[in-house]
mmCIF file of C-alpha atoms in Angstrom:
data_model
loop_
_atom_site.group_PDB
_atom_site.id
_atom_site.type_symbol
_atom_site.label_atom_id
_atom_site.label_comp_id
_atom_site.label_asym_id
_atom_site.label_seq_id
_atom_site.Cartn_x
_atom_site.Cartn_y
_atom_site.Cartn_z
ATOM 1 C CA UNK A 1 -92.515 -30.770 -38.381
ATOM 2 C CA UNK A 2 -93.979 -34.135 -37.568
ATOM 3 C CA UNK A 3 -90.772 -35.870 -36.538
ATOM 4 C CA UNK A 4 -88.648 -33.413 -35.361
ATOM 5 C CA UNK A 5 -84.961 -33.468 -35.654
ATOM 6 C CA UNK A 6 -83.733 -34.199 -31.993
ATOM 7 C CA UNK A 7 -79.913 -34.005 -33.222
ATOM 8 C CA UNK A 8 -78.370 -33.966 -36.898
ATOM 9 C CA UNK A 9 -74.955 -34.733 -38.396
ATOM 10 C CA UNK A 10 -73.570 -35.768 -41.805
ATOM 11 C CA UNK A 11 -74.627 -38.459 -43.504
ATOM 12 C CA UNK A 12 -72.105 -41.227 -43.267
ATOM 13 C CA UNK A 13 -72.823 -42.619 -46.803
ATOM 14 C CA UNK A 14 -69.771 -43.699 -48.335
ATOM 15 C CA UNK A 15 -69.240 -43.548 -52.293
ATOM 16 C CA UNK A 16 -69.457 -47.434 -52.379
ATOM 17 C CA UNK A 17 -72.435 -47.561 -50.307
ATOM 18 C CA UNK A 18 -74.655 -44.741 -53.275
ATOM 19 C CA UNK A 19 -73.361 -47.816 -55.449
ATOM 20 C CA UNK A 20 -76.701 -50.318 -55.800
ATOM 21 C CA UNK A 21 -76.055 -53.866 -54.795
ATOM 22 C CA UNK A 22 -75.870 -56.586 -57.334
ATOM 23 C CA UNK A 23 -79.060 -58.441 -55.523
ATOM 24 C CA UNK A 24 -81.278 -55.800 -56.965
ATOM 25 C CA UNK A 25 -80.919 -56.724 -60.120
ATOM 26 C CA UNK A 26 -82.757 -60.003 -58.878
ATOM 27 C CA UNK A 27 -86.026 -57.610 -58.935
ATOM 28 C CA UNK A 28 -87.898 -56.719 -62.158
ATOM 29 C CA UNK A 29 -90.861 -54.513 -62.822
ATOM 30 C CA UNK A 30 -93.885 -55.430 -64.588
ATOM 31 C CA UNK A 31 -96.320 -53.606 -66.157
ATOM 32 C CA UNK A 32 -97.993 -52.389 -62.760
ATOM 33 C CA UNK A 33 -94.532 -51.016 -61.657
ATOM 34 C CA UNK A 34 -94.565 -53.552 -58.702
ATOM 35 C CA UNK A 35 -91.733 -55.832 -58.186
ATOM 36 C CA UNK A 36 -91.271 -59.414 -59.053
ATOM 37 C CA UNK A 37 -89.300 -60.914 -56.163
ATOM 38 C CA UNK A 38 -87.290 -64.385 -56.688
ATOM 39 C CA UNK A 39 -86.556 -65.162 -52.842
ATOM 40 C CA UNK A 40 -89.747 -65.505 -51.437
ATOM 41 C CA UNK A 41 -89.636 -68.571 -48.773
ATOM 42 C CA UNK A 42 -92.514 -71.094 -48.385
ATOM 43 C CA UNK A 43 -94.423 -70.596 -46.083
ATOM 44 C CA UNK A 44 -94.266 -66.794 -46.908
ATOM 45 C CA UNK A 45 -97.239 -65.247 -48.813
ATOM 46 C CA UNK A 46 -96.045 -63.057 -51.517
ATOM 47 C CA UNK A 47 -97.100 -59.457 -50.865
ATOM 48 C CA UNK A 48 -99.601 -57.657 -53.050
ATOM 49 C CA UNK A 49 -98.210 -53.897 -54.046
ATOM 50 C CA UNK A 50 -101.984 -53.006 -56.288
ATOM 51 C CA UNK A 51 -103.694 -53.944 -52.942
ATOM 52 C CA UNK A 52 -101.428 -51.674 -50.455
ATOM 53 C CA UNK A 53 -101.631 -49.153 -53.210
ATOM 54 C CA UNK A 54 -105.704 -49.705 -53.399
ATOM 55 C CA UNK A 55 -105.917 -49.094 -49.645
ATOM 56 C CA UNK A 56 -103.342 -46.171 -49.821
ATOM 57 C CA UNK A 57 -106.228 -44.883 -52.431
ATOM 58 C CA UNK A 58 -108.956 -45.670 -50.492
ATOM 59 C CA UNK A 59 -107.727 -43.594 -47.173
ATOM 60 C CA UNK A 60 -106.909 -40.563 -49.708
ATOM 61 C CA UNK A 61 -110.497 -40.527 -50.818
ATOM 62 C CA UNK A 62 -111.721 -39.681 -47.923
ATOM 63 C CA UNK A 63 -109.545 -36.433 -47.946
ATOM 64 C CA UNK A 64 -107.233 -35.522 -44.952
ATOM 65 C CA UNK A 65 -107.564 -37.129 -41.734
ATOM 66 C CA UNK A 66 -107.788 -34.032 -39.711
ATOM 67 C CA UNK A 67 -109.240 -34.894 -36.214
ATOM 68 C CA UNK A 68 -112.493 -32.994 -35.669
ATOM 69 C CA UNK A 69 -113.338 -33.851 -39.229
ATOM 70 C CA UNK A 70 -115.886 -35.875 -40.827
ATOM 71 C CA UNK A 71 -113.221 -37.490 -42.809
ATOM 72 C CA UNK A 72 -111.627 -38.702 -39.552
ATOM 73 C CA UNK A 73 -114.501 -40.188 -38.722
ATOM 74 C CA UNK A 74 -115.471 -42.185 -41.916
ATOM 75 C CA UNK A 75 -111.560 -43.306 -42.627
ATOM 76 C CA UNK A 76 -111.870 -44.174 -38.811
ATOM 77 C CA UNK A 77 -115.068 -46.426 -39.708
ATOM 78 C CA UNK A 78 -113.352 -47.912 -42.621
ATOM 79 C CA UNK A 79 -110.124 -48.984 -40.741
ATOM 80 C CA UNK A 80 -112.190 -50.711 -38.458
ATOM 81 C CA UNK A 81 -114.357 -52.528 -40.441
ATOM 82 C CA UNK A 82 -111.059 -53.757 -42.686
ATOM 83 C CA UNK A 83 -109.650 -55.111 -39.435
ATOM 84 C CA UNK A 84 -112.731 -56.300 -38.007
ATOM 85 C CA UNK A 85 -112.332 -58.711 -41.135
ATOM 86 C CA UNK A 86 -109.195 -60.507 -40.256
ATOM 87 C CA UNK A 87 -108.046 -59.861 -37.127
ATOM 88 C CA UNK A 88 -109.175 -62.140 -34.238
ATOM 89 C CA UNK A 89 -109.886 -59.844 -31.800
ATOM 90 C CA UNK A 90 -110.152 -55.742 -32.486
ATOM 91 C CA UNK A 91 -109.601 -53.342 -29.691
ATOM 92 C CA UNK A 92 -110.899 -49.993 -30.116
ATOM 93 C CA UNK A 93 -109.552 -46.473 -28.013
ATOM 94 C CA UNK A 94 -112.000 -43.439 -27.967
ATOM 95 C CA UNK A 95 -110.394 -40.708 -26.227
ATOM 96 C CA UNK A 96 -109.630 -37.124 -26.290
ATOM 97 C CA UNK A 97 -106.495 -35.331 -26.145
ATOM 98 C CA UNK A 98 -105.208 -31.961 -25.671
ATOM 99 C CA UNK A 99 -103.602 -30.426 -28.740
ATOM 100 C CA UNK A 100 -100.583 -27.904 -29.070
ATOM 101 C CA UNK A 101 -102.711 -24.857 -28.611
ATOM 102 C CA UNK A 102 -104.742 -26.479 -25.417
ATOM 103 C CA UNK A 103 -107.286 -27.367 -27.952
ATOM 104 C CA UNK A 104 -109.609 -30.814 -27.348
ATOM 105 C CA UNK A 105 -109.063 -33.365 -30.002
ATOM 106 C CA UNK A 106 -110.471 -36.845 -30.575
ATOM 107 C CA UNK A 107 -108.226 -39.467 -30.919
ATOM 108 C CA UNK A 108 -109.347 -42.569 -32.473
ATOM 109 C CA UNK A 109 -106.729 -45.506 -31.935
ATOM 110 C CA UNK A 110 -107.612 -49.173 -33.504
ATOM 111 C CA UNK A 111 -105.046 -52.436 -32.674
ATOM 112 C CA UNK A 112 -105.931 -55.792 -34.428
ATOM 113 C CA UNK A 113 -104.429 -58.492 -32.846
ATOM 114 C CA UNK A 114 -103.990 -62.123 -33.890
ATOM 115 C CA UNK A 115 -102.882 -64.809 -32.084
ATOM 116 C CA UNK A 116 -104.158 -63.041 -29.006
ATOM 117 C CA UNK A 117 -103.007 -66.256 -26.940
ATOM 118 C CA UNK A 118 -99.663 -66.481 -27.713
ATOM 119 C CA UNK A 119 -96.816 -65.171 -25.031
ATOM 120 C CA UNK A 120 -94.584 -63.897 -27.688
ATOM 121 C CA UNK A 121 -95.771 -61.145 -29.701
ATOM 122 C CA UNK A 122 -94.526 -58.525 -31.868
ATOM 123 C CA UNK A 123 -95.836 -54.823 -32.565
ATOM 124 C CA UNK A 124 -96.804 -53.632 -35.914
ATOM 125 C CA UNK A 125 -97.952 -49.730 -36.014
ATOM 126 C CA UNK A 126 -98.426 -46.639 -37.953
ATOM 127 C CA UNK A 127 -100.534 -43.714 -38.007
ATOM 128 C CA UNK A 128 -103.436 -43.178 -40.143
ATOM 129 C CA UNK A 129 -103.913 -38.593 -39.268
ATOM 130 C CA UNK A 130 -102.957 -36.397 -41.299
ATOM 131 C CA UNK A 131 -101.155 -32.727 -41.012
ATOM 132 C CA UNK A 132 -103.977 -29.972 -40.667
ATOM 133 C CA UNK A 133 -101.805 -28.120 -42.695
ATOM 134 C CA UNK A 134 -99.008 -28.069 -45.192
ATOM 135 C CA UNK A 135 -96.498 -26.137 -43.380
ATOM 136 C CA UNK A 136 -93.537 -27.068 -45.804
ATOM 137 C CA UNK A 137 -95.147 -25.779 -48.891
ATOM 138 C CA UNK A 138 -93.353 -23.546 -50.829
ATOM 139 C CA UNK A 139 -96.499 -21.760 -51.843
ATOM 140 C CA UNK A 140 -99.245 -22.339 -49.128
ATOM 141 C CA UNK A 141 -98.565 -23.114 -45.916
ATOM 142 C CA UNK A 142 -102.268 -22.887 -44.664
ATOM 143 C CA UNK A 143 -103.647 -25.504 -47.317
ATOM 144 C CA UNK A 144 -104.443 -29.352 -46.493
ATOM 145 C CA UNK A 145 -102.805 -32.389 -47.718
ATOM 146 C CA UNK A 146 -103.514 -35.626 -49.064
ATOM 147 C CA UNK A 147 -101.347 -37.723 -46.847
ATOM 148 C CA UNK A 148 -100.843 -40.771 -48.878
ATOM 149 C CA UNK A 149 -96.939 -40.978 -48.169
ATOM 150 C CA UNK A 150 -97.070 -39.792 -44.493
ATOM 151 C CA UNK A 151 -99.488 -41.736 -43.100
ATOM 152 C CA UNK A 152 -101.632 -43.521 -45.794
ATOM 153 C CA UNK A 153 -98.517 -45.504 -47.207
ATOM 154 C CA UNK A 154 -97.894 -47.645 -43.486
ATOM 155 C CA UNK A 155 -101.444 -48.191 -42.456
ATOM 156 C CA UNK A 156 -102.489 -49.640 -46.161
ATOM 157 C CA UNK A 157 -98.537 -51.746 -45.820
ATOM 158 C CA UNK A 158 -100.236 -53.072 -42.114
ATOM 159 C CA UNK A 159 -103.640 -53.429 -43.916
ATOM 160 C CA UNK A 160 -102.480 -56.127 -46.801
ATOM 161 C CA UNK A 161 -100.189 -58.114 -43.987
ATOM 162 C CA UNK A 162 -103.643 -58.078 -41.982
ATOM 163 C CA UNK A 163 -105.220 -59.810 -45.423
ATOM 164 C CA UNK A 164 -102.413 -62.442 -45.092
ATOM 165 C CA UNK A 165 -102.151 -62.756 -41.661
ATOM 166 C CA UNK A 166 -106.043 -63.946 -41.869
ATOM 167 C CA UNK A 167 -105.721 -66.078 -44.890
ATOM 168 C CA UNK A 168 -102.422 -67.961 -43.375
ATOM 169 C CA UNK A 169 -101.993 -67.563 -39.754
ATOM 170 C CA UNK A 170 -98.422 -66.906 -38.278
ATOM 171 C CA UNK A 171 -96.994 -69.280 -35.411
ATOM 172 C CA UNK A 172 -96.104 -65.495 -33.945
ATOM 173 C CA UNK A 173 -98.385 -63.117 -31.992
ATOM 174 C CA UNK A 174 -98.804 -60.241 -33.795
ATOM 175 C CA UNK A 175 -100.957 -56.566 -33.147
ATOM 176 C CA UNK A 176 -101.532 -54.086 -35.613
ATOM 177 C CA UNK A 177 -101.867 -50.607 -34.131
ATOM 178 C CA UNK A 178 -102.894 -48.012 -35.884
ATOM 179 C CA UNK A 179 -102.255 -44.681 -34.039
ATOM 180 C CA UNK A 180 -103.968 -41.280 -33.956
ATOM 181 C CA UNK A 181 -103.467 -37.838 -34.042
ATOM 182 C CA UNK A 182 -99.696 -38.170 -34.192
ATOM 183 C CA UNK A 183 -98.975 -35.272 -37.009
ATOM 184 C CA UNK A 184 -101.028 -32.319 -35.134
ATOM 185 C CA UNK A 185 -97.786 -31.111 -32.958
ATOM 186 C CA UNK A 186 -96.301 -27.851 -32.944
ATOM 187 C CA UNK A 187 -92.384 -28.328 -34.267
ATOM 188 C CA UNK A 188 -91.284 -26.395 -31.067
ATOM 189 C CA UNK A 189 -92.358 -28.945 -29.041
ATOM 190 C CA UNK A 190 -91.473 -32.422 -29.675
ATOM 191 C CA UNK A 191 -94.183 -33.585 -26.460
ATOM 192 C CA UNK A 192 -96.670 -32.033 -29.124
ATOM 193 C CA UNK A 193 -96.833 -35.156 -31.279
ATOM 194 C CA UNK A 194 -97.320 -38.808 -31.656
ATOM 195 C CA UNK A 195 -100.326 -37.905 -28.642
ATOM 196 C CA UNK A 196 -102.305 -40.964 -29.897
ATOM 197 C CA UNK A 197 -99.128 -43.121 -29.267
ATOM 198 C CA UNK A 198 -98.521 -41.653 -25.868
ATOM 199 C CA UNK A 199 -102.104 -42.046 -24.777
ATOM 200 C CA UNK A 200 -101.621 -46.118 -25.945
ATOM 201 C CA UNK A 201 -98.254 -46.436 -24.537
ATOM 202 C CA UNK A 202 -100.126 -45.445 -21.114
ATOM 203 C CA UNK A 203 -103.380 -47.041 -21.736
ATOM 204 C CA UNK A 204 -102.682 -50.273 -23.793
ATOM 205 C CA UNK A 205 -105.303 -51.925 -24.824
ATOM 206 C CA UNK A 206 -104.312 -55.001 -23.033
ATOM 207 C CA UNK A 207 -103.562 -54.406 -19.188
ATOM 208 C CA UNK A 208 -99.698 -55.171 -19.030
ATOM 209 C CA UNK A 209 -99.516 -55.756 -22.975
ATOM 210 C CA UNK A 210 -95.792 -56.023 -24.132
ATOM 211 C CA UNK A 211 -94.171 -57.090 -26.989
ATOM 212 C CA UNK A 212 -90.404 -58.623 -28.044
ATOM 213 C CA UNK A 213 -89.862 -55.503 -30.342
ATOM 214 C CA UNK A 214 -92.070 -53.118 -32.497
ATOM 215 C CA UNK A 215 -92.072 -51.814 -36.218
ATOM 216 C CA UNK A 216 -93.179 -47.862 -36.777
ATOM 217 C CA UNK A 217 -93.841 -47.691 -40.693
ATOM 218 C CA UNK A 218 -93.853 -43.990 -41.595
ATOM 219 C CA UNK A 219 -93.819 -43.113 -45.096
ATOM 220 C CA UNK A 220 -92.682 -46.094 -46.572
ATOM 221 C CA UNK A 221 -94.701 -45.151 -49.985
ATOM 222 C CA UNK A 222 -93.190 -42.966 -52.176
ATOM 223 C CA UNK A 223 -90.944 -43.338 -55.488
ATOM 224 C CA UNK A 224 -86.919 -43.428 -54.715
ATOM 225 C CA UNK A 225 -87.677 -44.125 -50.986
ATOM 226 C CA UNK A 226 -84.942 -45.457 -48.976
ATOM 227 C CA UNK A 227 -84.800 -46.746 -45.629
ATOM 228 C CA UNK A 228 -81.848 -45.840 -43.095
ATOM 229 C CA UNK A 229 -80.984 -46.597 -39.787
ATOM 230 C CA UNK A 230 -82.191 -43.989 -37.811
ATOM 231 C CA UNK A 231 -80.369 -43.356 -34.449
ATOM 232 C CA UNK A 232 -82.871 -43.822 -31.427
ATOM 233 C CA UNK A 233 -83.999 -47.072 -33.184
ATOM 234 C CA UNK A 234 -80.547 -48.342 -33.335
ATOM 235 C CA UNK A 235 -80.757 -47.012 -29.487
ATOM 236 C CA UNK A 236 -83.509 -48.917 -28.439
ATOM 237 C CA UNK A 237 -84.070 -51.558 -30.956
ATOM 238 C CA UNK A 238 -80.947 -52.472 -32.805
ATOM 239 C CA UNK A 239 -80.883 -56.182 -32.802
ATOM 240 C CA UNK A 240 -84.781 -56.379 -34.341
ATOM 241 C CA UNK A 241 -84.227 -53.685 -36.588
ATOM 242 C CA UNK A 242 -80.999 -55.359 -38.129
ATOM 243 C CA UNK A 243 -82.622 -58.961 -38.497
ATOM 244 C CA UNK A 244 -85.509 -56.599 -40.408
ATOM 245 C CA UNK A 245 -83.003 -54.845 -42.581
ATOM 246 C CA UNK A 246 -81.264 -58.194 -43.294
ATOM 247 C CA UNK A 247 -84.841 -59.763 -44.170
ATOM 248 C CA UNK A 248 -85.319 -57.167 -46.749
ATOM 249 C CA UNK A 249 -81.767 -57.451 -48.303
ATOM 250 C CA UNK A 250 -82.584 -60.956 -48.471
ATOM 251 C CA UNK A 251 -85.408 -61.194 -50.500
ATOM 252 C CA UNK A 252 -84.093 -58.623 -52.798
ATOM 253 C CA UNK A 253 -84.406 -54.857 -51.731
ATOM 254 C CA UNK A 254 -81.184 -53.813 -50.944
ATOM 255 C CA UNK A 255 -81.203 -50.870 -53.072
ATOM 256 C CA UNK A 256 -83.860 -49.649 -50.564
ATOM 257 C CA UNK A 257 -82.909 -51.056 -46.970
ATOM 258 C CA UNK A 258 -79.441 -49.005 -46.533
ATOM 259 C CA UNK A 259 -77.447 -49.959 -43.589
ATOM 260 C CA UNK A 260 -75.645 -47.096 -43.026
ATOM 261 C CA UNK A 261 -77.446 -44.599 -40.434
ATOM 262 C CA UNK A 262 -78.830 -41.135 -41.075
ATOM 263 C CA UNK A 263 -76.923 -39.414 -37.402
ATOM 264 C CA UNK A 264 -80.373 -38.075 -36.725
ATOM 265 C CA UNK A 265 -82.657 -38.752 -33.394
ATOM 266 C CA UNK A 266 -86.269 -38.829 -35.039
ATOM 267 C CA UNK A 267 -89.236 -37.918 -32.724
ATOM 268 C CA UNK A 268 -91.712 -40.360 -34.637
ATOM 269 C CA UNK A 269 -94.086 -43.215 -32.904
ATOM 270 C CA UNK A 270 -91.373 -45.292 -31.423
ATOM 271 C CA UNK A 271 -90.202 -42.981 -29.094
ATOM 272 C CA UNK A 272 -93.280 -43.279 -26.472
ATOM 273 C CA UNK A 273 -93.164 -46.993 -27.621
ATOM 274 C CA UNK A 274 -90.010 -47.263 -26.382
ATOM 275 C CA UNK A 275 -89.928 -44.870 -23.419
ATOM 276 C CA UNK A 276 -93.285 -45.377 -22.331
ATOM 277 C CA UNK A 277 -94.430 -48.757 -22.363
ATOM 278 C CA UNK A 278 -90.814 -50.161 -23.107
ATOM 279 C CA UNK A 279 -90.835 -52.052 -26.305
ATOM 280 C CA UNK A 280 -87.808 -52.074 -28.284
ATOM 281 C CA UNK A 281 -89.156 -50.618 -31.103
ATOM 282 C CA UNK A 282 -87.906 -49.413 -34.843
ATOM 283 C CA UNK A 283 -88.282 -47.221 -37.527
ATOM 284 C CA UNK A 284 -89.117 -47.421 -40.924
ATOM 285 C CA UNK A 285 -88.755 -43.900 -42.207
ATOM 286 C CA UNK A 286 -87.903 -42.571 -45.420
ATOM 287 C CA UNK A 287 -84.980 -40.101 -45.623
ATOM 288 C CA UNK A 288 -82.491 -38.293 -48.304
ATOM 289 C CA UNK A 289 -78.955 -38.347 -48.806
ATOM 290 C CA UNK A 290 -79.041 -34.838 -48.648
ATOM 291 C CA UNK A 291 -79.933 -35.072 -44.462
ATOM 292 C CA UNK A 292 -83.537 -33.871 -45.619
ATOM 293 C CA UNK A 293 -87.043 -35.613 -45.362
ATOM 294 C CA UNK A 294 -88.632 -36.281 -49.344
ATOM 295 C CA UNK A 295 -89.359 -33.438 -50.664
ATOM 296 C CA UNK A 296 -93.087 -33.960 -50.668
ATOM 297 C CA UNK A 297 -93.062 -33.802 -47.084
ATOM 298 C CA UNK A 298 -95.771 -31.668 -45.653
ATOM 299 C CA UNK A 299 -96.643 -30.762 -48.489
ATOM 300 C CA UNK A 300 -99.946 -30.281 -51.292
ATOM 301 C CA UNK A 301 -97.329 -32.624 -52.909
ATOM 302 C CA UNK A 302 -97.912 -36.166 -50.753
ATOM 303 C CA UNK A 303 -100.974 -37.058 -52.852
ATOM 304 C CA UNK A 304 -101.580 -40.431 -54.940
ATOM 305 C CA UNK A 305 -98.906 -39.491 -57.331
ATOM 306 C CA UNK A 306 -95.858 -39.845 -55.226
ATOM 307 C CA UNK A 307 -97.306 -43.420 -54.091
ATOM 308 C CA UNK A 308 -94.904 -46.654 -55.969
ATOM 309 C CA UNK A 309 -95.625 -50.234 -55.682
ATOM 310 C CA UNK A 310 -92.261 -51.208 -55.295
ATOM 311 C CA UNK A 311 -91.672 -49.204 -52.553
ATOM 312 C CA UNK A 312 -94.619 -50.786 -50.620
ATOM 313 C CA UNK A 313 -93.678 -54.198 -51.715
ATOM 314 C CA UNK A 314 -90.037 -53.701 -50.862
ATOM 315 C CA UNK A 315 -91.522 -53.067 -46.757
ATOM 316 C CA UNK A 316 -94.750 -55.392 -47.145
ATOM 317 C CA UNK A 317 -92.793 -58.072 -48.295
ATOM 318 C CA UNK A 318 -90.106 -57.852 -45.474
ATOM 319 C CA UNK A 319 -92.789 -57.414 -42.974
ATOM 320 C CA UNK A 320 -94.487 -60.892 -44.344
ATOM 321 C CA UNK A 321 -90.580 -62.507 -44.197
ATOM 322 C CA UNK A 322 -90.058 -61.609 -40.984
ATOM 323 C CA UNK A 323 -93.494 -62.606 -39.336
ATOM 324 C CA UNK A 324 -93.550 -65.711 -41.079
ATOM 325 C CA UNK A 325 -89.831 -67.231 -41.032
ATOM 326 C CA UNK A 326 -87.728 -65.110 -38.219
ATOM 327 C CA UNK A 327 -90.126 -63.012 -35.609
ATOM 328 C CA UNK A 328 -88.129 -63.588 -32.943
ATOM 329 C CA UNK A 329 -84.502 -64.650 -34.079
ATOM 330 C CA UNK A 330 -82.551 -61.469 -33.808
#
């Protein structure tokens, strides 16, 4: 497992709350299968699902992001040329780390930051690896994975609000991490993961960088997605993650953005982020009803087909809202 199930306990999902809100129905598809969404605030940009799913596609192409692969190294050479593009300033962290099995891996960790003046600043991150292997297949275990859910689906989400963030520039301070070699762990040991993460949290790429608050995307890609509150975010980050949840009921995807919690302590990105460098940080993870990740979860099965536009646009969108009318109003 990638984010490892610290604790677990029901689901507290009440009858009414499997019922969808009557603000979804202020959301129509067109022909694309993206949203149309009717709250959008000036000065917010409206998000662009084809381009998140274009740079979903684009990180796919270049097959699983394995470290020690070429294909970690070209997707590696992509993501920074995309953020060398719009971000003022781009910091990027060349190091190796020691894998599950003692093995030497090369982490490649890339933050574009905008604003870099400004005091205030929040964290935007995800990880761009992939598995080396699908260990939840039902019928091979030992084959590789696409990744376009679990891992593709945040970094191309961060990618289009980099586009925007260039084109109109926040009042906010605002850095764009995009983390390494965080789904190589072993599942029996949660210290296993997130090691690109850890290494930042240690080594920022500012001396003394901090943030108000963070937001982990994590598979926020896939058909019927929905978005709880997951316990060591409502731990560490409850007020941010609440004003986000809010944003994206406001603008139309509460179908999506659930506010009941899953009971479950996810090892995922934000933990170092919080514990390490102490950033209040959330997460945006997708999660069942049935107390299970999606099913295509490390699996042959999180390829381009899973991938919806309205699932990015429901989180790009809320990220945009947030940055541009709220980013520090929780």
């Amino acid at each position: 497992m990638r984010k490892a199930l610290i604790a677990l306990t029901a689901l507290a999902i009440t009858a009414g709350a499997c019922q969808q809100n009557s603000k979804t129905g202020e959301n129509s598809n067109d022909s694309t299968g993206a949203s149309k969404v009717d709250k959008i605030e000036a000065p917010v940009p409206a998000f662009s699902a084809d381009s998140a799913y274009a740079y979903t596609e684009k990180q796919v192409s270049f097959g699983p992001r394995i470290p020690n692969t070429p294909a970690q190294t070209k997707c590696a050479d992509w993501l920074i040329s995309s953020l060398k593009k719009w971000a003022d300033t781009v910091y990027i962290q060349r190091t190796t780390v020691i894998g599950p099995k003692g093995e030497k891996l090369p982490c490649i960790n890339i933050i574009g930051s905008f604003n870099p003046a400004a005091k205030q600043r929040v964290l935007l991150l995800a990880h761009w690896d992939t598995r080396p292997h699908a260990d939840e297949d039902a019928f091979d275990k030992t084959k590789k994975l696409d990744g376009a859910d679990d891992g593709a689906s945040g970094v191309a989400v961060l990618l289009e609000a980099a586009r925007h963030f260039h084109a109109q520039k926040p009042d906010a301070g605002v850095d764009i991490l995009l983390v390494d070699v965080e789904d190589y762990g072993d599942p029996a040991n949660d210290n296993t993961f997130c090691l690109g993460t850890q290494y930042w949290a240690k080594n920022p790429h500012v001396p003394g960088y901090t943030a108000n608050y963070g937001i982990l995307l994590d598979m926020v890609g896939a058909r019927g997605s929905q978005f709880y509150m997951e316990q060591a975010s409502k731990q560490y980050a409850l007020g941010p993650m609440k004003m986000f949840w809010d944003a994206a009921n406001k603008v139309g995807f509460s179908d999506i953005f659930r506010y009941e919690d899953y009971g479950a302590y996810i090892t995922d990105d934000h933990i170092p982020v919080n514990t390490i460098a102490k950033i209040p940080t959330f997460d945006v993870l997708a999660w069942q009803a049935n107390g299970h990740f999606p099913a295509h979860w490390h699996t042959t099965n999180d390829n381009m087909t899973v991938i919806d536009k309205r699932t990015l646009q429901a989180v790009g969108q809320t990220i945009l809202q947030v940055i541009y009318t709220q980013p520090f109003s929780y």
